[in-house]
mmCIF file with all atom_site columns, C-alpha atoms in Angstrom:
data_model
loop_
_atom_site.group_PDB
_atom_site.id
_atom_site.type_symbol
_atom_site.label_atom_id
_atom_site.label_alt_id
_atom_site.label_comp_id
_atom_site.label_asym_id
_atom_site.label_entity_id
_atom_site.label_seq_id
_atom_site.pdbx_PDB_ins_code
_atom_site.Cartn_x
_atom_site.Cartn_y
_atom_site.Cartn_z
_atom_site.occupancy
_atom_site.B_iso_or_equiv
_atom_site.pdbx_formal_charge
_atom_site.auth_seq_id
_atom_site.auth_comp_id
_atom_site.auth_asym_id
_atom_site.auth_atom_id
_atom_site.pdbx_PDB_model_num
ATOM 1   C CA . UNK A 1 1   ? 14.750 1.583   -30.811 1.00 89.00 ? 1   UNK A CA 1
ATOM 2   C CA . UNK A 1 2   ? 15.332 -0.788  -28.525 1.00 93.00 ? 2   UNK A CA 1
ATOM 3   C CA . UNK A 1 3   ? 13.592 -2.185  -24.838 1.00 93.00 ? 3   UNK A CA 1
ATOM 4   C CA . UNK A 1 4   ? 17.220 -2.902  -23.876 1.00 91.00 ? 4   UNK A CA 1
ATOM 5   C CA . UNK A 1 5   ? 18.764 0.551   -24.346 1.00 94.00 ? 5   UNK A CA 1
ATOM 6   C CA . UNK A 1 6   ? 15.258 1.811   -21.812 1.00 96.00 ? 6   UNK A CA 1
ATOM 7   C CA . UNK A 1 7   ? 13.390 4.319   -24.488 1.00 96.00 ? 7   UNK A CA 1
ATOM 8   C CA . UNK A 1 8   ? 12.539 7.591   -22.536 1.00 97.00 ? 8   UNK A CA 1
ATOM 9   C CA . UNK A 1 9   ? 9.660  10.252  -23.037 1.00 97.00 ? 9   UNK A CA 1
ATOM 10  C CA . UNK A 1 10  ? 8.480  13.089  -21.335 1.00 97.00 ? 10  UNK A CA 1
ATOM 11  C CA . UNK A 1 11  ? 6.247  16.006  -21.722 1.00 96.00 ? 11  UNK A CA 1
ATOM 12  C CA . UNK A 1 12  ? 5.767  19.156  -19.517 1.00 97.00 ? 12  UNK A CA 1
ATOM 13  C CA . UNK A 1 13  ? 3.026  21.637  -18.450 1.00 97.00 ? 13  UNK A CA 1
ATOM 14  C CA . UNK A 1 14  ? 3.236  25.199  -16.789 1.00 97.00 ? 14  UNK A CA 1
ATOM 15  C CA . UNK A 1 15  ? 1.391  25.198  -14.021 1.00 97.00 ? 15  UNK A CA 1
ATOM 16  C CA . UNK A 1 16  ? 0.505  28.950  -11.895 1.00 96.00 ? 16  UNK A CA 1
ATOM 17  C CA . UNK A 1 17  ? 1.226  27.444  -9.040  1.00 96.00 ? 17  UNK A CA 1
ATOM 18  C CA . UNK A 1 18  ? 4.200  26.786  -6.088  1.00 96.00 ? 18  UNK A CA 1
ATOM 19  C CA . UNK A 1 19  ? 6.127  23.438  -5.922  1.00 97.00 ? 19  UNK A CA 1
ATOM 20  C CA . UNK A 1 20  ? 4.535  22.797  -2.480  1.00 97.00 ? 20  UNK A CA 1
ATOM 21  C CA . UNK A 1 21  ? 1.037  22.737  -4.078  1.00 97.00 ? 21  UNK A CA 1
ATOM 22  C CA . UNK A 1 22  ? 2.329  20.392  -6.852  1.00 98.00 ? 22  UNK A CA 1
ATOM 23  C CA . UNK A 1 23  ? 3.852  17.609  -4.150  1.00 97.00 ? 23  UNK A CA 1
ATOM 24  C CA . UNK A 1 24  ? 1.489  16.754  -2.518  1.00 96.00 ? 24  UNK A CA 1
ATOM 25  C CA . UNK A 1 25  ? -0.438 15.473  -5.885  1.00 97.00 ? 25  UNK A CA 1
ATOM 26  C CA . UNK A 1 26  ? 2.480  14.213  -7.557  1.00 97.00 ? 26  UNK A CA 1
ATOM 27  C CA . UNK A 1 27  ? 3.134  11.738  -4.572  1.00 96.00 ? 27  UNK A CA 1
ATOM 28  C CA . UNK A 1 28  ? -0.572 10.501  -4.409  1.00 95.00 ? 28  UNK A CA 1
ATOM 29  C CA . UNK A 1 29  ? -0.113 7.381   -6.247  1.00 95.00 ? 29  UNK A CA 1
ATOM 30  C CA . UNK A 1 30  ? -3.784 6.936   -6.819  1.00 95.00 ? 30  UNK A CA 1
ATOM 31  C CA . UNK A 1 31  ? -4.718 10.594  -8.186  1.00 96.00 ? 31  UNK A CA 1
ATOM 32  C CA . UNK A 1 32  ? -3.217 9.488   -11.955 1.00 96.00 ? 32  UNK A CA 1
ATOM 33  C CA . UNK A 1 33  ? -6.293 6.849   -12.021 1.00 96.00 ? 33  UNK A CA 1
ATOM 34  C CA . UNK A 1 34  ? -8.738 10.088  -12.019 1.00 96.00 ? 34  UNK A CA 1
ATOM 35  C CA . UNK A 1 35  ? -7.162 10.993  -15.355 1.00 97.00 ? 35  UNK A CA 1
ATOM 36  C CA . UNK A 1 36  ? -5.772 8.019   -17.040 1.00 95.00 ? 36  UNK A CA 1
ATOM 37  C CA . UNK A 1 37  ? -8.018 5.391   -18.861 1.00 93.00 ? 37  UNK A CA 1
ATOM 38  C CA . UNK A 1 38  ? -5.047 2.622   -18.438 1.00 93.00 ? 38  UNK A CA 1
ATOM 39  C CA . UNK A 1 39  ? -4.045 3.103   -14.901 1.00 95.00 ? 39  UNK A CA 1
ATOM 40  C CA . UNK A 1 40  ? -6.877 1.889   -12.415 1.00 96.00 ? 40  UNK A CA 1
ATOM 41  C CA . UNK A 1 41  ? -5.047 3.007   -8.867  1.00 95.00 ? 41  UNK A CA 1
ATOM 42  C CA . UNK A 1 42  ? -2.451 2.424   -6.204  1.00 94.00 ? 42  UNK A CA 1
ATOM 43  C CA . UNK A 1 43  ? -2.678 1.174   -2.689  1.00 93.00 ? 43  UNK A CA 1
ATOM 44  C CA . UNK A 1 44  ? 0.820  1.761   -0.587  1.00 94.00 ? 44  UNK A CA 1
ATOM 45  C CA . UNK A 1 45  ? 1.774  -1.784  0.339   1.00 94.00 ? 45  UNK A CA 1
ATOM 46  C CA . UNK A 1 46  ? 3.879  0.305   3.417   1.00 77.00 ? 46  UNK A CA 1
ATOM 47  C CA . UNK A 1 47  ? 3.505  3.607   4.379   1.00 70.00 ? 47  UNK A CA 1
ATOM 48  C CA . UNK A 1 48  ? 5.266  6.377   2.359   1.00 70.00 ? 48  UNK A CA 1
ATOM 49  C CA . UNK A 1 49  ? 7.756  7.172   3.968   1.00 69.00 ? 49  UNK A CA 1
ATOM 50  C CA . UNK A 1 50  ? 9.989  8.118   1.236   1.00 88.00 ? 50  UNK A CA 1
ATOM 51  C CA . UNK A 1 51  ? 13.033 6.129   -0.768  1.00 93.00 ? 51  UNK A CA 1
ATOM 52  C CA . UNK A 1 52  ? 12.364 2.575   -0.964  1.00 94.00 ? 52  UNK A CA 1
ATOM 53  C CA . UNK A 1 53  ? 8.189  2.425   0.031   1.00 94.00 ? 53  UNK A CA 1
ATOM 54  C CA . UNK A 1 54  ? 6.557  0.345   -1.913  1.00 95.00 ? 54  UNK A CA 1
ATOM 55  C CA . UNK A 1 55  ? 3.179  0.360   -3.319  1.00 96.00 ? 55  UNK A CA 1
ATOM 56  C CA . UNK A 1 56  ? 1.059  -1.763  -5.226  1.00 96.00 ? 56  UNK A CA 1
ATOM 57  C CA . UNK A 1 57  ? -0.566 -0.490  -8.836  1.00 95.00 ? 57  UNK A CA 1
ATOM 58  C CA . UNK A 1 58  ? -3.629 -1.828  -10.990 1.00 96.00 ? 58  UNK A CA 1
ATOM 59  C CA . UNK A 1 59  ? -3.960 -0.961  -14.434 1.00 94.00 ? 59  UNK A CA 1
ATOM 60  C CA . UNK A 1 60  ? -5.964 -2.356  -17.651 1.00 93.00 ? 60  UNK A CA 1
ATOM 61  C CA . UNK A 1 61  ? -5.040 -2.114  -21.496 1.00 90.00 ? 61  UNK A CA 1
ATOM 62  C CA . UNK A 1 62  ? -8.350 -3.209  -23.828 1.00 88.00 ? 62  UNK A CA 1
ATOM 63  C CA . UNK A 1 63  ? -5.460 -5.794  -25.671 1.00 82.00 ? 63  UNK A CA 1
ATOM 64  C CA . UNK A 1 64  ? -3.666 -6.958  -22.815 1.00 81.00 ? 64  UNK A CA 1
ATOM 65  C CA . UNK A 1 65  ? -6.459 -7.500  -20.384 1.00 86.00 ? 65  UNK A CA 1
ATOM 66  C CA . UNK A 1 66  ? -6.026 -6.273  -15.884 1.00 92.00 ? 66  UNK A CA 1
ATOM 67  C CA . UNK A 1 67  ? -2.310 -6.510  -14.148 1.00 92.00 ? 67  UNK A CA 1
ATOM 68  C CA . UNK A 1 68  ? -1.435 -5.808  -11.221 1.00 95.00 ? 68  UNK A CA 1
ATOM 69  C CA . UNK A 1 69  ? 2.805  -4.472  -10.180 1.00 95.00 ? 69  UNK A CA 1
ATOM 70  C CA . UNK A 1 70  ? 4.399  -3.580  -7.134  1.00 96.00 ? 70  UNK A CA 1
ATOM 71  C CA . UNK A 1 71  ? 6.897  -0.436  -7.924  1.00 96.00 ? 71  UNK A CA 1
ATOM 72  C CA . UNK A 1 72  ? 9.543  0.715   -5.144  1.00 96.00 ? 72  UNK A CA 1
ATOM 73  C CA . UNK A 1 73  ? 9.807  4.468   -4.418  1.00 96.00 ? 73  UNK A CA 1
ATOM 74  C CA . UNK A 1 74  ? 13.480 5.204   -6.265  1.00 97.00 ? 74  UNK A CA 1
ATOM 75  C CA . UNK A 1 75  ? 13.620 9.327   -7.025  1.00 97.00 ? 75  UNK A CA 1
ATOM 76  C CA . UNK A 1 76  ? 12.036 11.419  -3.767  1.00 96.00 ? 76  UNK A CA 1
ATOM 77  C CA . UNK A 1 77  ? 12.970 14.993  -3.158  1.00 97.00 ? 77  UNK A CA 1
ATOM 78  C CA . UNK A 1 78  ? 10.384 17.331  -1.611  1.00 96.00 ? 78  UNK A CA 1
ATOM 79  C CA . UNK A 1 79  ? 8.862  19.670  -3.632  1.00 97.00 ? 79  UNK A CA 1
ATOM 80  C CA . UNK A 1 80  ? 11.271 18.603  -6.364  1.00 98.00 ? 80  UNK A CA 1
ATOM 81  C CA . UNK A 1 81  ? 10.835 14.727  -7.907  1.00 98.00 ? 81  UNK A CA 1
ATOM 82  C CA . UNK A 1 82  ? 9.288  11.539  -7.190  1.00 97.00 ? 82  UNK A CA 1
ATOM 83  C CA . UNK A 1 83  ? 9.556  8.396   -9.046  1.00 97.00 ? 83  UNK A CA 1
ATOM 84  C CA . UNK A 1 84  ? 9.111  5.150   -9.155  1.00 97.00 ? 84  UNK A CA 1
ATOM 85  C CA . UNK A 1 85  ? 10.781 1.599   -10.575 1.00 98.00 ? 85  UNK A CA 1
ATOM 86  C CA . UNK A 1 86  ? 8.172  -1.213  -11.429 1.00 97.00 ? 86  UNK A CA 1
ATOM 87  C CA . UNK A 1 87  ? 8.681  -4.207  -10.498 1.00 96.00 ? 87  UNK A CA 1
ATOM 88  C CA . UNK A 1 88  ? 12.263 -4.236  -9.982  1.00 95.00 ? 88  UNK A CA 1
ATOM 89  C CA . UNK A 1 89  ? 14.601 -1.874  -9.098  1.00 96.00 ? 89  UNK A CA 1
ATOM 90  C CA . UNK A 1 90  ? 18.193 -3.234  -10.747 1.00 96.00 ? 90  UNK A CA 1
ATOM 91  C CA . UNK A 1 91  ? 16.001 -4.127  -13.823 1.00 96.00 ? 91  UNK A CA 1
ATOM 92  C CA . UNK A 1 92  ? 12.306 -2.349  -14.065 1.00 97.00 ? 92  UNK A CA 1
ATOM 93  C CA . UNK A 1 93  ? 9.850  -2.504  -16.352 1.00 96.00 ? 93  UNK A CA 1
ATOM 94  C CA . UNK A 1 94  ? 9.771  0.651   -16.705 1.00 97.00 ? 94  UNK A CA 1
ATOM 95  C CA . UNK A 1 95  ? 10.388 3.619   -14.124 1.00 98.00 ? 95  UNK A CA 1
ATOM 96  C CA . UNK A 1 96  ? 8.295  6.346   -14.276 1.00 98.00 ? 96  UNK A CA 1
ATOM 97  C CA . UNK A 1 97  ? 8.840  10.340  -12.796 1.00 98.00 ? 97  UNK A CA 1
ATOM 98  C CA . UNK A 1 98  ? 7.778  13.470  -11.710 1.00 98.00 ? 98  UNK A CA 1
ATOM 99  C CA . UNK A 1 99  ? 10.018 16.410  -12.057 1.00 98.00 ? 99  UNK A CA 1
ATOM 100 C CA . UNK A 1 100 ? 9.073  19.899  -10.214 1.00 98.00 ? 100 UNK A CA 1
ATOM 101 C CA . UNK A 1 101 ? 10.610 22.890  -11.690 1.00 98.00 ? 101 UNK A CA 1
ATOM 102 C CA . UNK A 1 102 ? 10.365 26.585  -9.863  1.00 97.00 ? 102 UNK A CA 1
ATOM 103 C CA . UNK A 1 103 ? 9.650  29.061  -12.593 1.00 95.00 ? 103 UNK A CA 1
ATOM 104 C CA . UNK A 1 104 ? 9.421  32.674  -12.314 1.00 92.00 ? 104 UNK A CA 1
ATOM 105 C CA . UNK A 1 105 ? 5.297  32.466  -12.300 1.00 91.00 ? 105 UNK A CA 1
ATOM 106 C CA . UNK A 1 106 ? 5.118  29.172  -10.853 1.00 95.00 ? 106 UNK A CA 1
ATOM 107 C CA . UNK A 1 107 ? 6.651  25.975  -11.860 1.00 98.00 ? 107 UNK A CA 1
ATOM 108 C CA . UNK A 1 108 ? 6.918  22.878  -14.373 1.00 98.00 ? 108 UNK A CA 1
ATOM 109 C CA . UNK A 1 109 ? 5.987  19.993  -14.093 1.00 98.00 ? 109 UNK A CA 1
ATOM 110 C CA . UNK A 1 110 ? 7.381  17.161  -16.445 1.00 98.00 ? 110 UNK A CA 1
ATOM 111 C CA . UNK A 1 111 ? 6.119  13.817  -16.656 1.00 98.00 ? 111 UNK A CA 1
ATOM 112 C CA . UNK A 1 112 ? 8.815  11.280  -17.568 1.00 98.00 ? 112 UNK A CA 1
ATOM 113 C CA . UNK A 1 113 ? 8.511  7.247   -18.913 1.00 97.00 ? 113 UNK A CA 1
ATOM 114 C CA . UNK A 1 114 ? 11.266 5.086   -19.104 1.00 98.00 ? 114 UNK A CA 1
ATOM 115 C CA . UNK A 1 115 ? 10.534 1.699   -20.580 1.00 97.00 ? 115 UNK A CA 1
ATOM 116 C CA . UNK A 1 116 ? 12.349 -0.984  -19.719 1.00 95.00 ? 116 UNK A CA 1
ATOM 117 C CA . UNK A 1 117 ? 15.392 -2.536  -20.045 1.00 95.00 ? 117 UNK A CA 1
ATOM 118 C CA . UNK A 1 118 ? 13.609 -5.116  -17.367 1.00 93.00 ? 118 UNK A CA 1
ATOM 119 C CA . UNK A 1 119 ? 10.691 -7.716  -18.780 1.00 91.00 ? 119 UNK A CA 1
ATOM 120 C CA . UNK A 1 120 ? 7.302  -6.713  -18.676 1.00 90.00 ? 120 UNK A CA 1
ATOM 121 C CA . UNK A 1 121 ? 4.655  -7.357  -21.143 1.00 86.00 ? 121 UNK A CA 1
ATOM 122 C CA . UNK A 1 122 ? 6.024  -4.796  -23.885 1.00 88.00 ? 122 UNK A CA 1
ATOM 123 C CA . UNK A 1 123 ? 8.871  -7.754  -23.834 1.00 91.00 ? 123 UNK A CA 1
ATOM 124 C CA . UNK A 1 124 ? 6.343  -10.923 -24.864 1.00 88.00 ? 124 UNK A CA 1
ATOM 125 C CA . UNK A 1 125 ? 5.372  -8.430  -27.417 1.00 91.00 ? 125 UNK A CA 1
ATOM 126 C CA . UNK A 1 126 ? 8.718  -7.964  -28.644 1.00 94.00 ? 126 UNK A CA 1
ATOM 127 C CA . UNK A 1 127 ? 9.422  -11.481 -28.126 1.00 94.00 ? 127 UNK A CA 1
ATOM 128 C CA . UNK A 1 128 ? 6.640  -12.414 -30.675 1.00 94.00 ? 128 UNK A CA 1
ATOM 129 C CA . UNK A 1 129 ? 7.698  -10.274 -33.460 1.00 95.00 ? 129 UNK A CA 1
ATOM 130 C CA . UNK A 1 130 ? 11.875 -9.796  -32.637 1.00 93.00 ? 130 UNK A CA 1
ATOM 131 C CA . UNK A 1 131 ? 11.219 -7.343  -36.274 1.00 95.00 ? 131 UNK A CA 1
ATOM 132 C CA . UNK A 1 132 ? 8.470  -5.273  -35.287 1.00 95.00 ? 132 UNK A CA 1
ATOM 133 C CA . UNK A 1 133 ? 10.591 -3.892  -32.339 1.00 95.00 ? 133 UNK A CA 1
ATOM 134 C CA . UNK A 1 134 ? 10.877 -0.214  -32.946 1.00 95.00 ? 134 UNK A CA 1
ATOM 135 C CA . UNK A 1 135 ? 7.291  -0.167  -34.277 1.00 96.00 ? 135 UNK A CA 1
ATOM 136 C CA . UNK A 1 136 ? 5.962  -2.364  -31.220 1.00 94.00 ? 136 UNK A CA 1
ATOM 137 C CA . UNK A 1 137 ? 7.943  0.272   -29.187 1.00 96.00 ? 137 UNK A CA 1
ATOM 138 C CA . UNK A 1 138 ? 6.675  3.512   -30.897 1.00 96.00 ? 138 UNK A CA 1
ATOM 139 C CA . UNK A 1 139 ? 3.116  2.267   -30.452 1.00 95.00 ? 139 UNK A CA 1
ATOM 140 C CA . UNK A 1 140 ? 3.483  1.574   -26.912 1.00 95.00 ? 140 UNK A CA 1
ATOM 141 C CA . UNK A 1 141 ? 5.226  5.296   -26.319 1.00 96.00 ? 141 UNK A CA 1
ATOM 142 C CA . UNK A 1 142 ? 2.577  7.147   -28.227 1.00 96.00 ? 142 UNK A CA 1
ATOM 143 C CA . UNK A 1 143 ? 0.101  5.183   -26.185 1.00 94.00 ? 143 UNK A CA 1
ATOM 144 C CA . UNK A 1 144 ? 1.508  5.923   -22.539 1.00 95.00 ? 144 UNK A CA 1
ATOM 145 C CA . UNK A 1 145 ? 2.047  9.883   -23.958 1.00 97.00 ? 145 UNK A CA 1
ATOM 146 C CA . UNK A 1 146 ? -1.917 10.114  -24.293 1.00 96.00 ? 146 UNK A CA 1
ATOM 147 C CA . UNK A 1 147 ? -2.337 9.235   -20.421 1.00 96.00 ? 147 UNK A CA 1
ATOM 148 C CA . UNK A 1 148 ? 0.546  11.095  -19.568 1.00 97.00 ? 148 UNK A CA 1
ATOM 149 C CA . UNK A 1 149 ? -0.723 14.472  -21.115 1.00 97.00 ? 149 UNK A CA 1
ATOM 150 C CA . UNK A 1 150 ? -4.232 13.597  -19.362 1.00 97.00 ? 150 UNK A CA 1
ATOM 151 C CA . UNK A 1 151 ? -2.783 12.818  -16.039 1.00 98.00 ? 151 UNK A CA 1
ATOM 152 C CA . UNK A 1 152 ? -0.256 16.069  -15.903 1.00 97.00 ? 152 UNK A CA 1
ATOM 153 C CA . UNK A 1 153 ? -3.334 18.350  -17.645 1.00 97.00 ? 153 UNK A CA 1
ATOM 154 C CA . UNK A 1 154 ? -5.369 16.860  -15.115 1.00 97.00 ? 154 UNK A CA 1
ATOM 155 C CA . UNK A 1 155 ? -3.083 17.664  -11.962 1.00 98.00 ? 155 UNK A CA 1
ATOM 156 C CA . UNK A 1 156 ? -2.658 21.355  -13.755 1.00 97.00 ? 156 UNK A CA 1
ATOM 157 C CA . UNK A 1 157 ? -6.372 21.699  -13.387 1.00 97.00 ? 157 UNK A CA 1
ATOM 158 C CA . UNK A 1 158 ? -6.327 20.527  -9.435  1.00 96.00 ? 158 UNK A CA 1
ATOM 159 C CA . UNK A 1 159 ? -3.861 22.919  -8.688  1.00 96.00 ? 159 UNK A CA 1
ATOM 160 C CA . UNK A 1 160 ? -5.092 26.227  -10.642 1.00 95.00 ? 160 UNK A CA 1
ATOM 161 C CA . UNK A 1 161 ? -8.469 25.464  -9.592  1.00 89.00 ? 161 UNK A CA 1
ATOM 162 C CA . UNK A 1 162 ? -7.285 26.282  -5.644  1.00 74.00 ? 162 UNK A CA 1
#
């Protein structure tokens, strides 16, 4: 595995519940931060206003220490996806997206990560220890699944609760 070739995962949930009461979650860029232990929150540095908004994210890892990104809007279809590119858009740190699926009791929602193939610091990692790539890789995926499966379990929760 490489950061070049941008290593994906994903997971998805069921949730009992319409697309339109998923959205409006799913594009609250701070609401993760109630679930996740990495990410700390999101201020929009513009208003949303769809493709292109930008907004401003805080997050903490106990090895790495507080960072701070700016991530452009790059995937936004009502009641469908939304998603994000960090950093940059032609070469992102990683992009990460939401994926609404209508389902015969309700809907899906899937949680995607791509990491990579821009620099972030997965790539001073890597850069360290050019050998330990796939594992440095592997650990970082397993990592972001654990906050992934909190912060869609979490927005399952919200929604079913209504």
């Amino acid at each position: 595995m490489r950061l070049i070739d941008a290593p994906t995962t994903d997971l998805t949930v069921e949730i009992y519940a319409a697309p339109e009461e998923i959205w409006p979650l799913i594009t609250d860029i701070d609401l993760p931060s109630r679930f996740s232990d990495e990410y700390l929150g999101g201020e929009w540095i513009e208003r949303p206003a769809g493709l292109g908004a930008t907004f401003r994210g805080r997050s903490h890892h106990e090895r790495i220490g507080e960072w701070e990104t700016t991530s452009t809007v790059v995937v936004f279809e009502p009641n469908r996806a939304f998603g994000w590119a960090v950093s940059s858009v032609e070469q992102p740190a990683a992009v990460w997206t939401f994926l609404i699926e209508p389902r015969e009791r309700g809907a899906s929602l899937t949680y995607r990560m791509q990491l990579g193939p821009g620099p972030s610091g997965l790539s001073a990692a890597i850069e360290r220890r050019p050998d330990r790539e796939d594992d440095i890789i592997q650990r970082r995926i397993d990592e972001q699944r654990i906050q992934m499966r909190k912060v869609v379990e979490g927005i399952k929760e919200l929604v079913e609760k209504r």
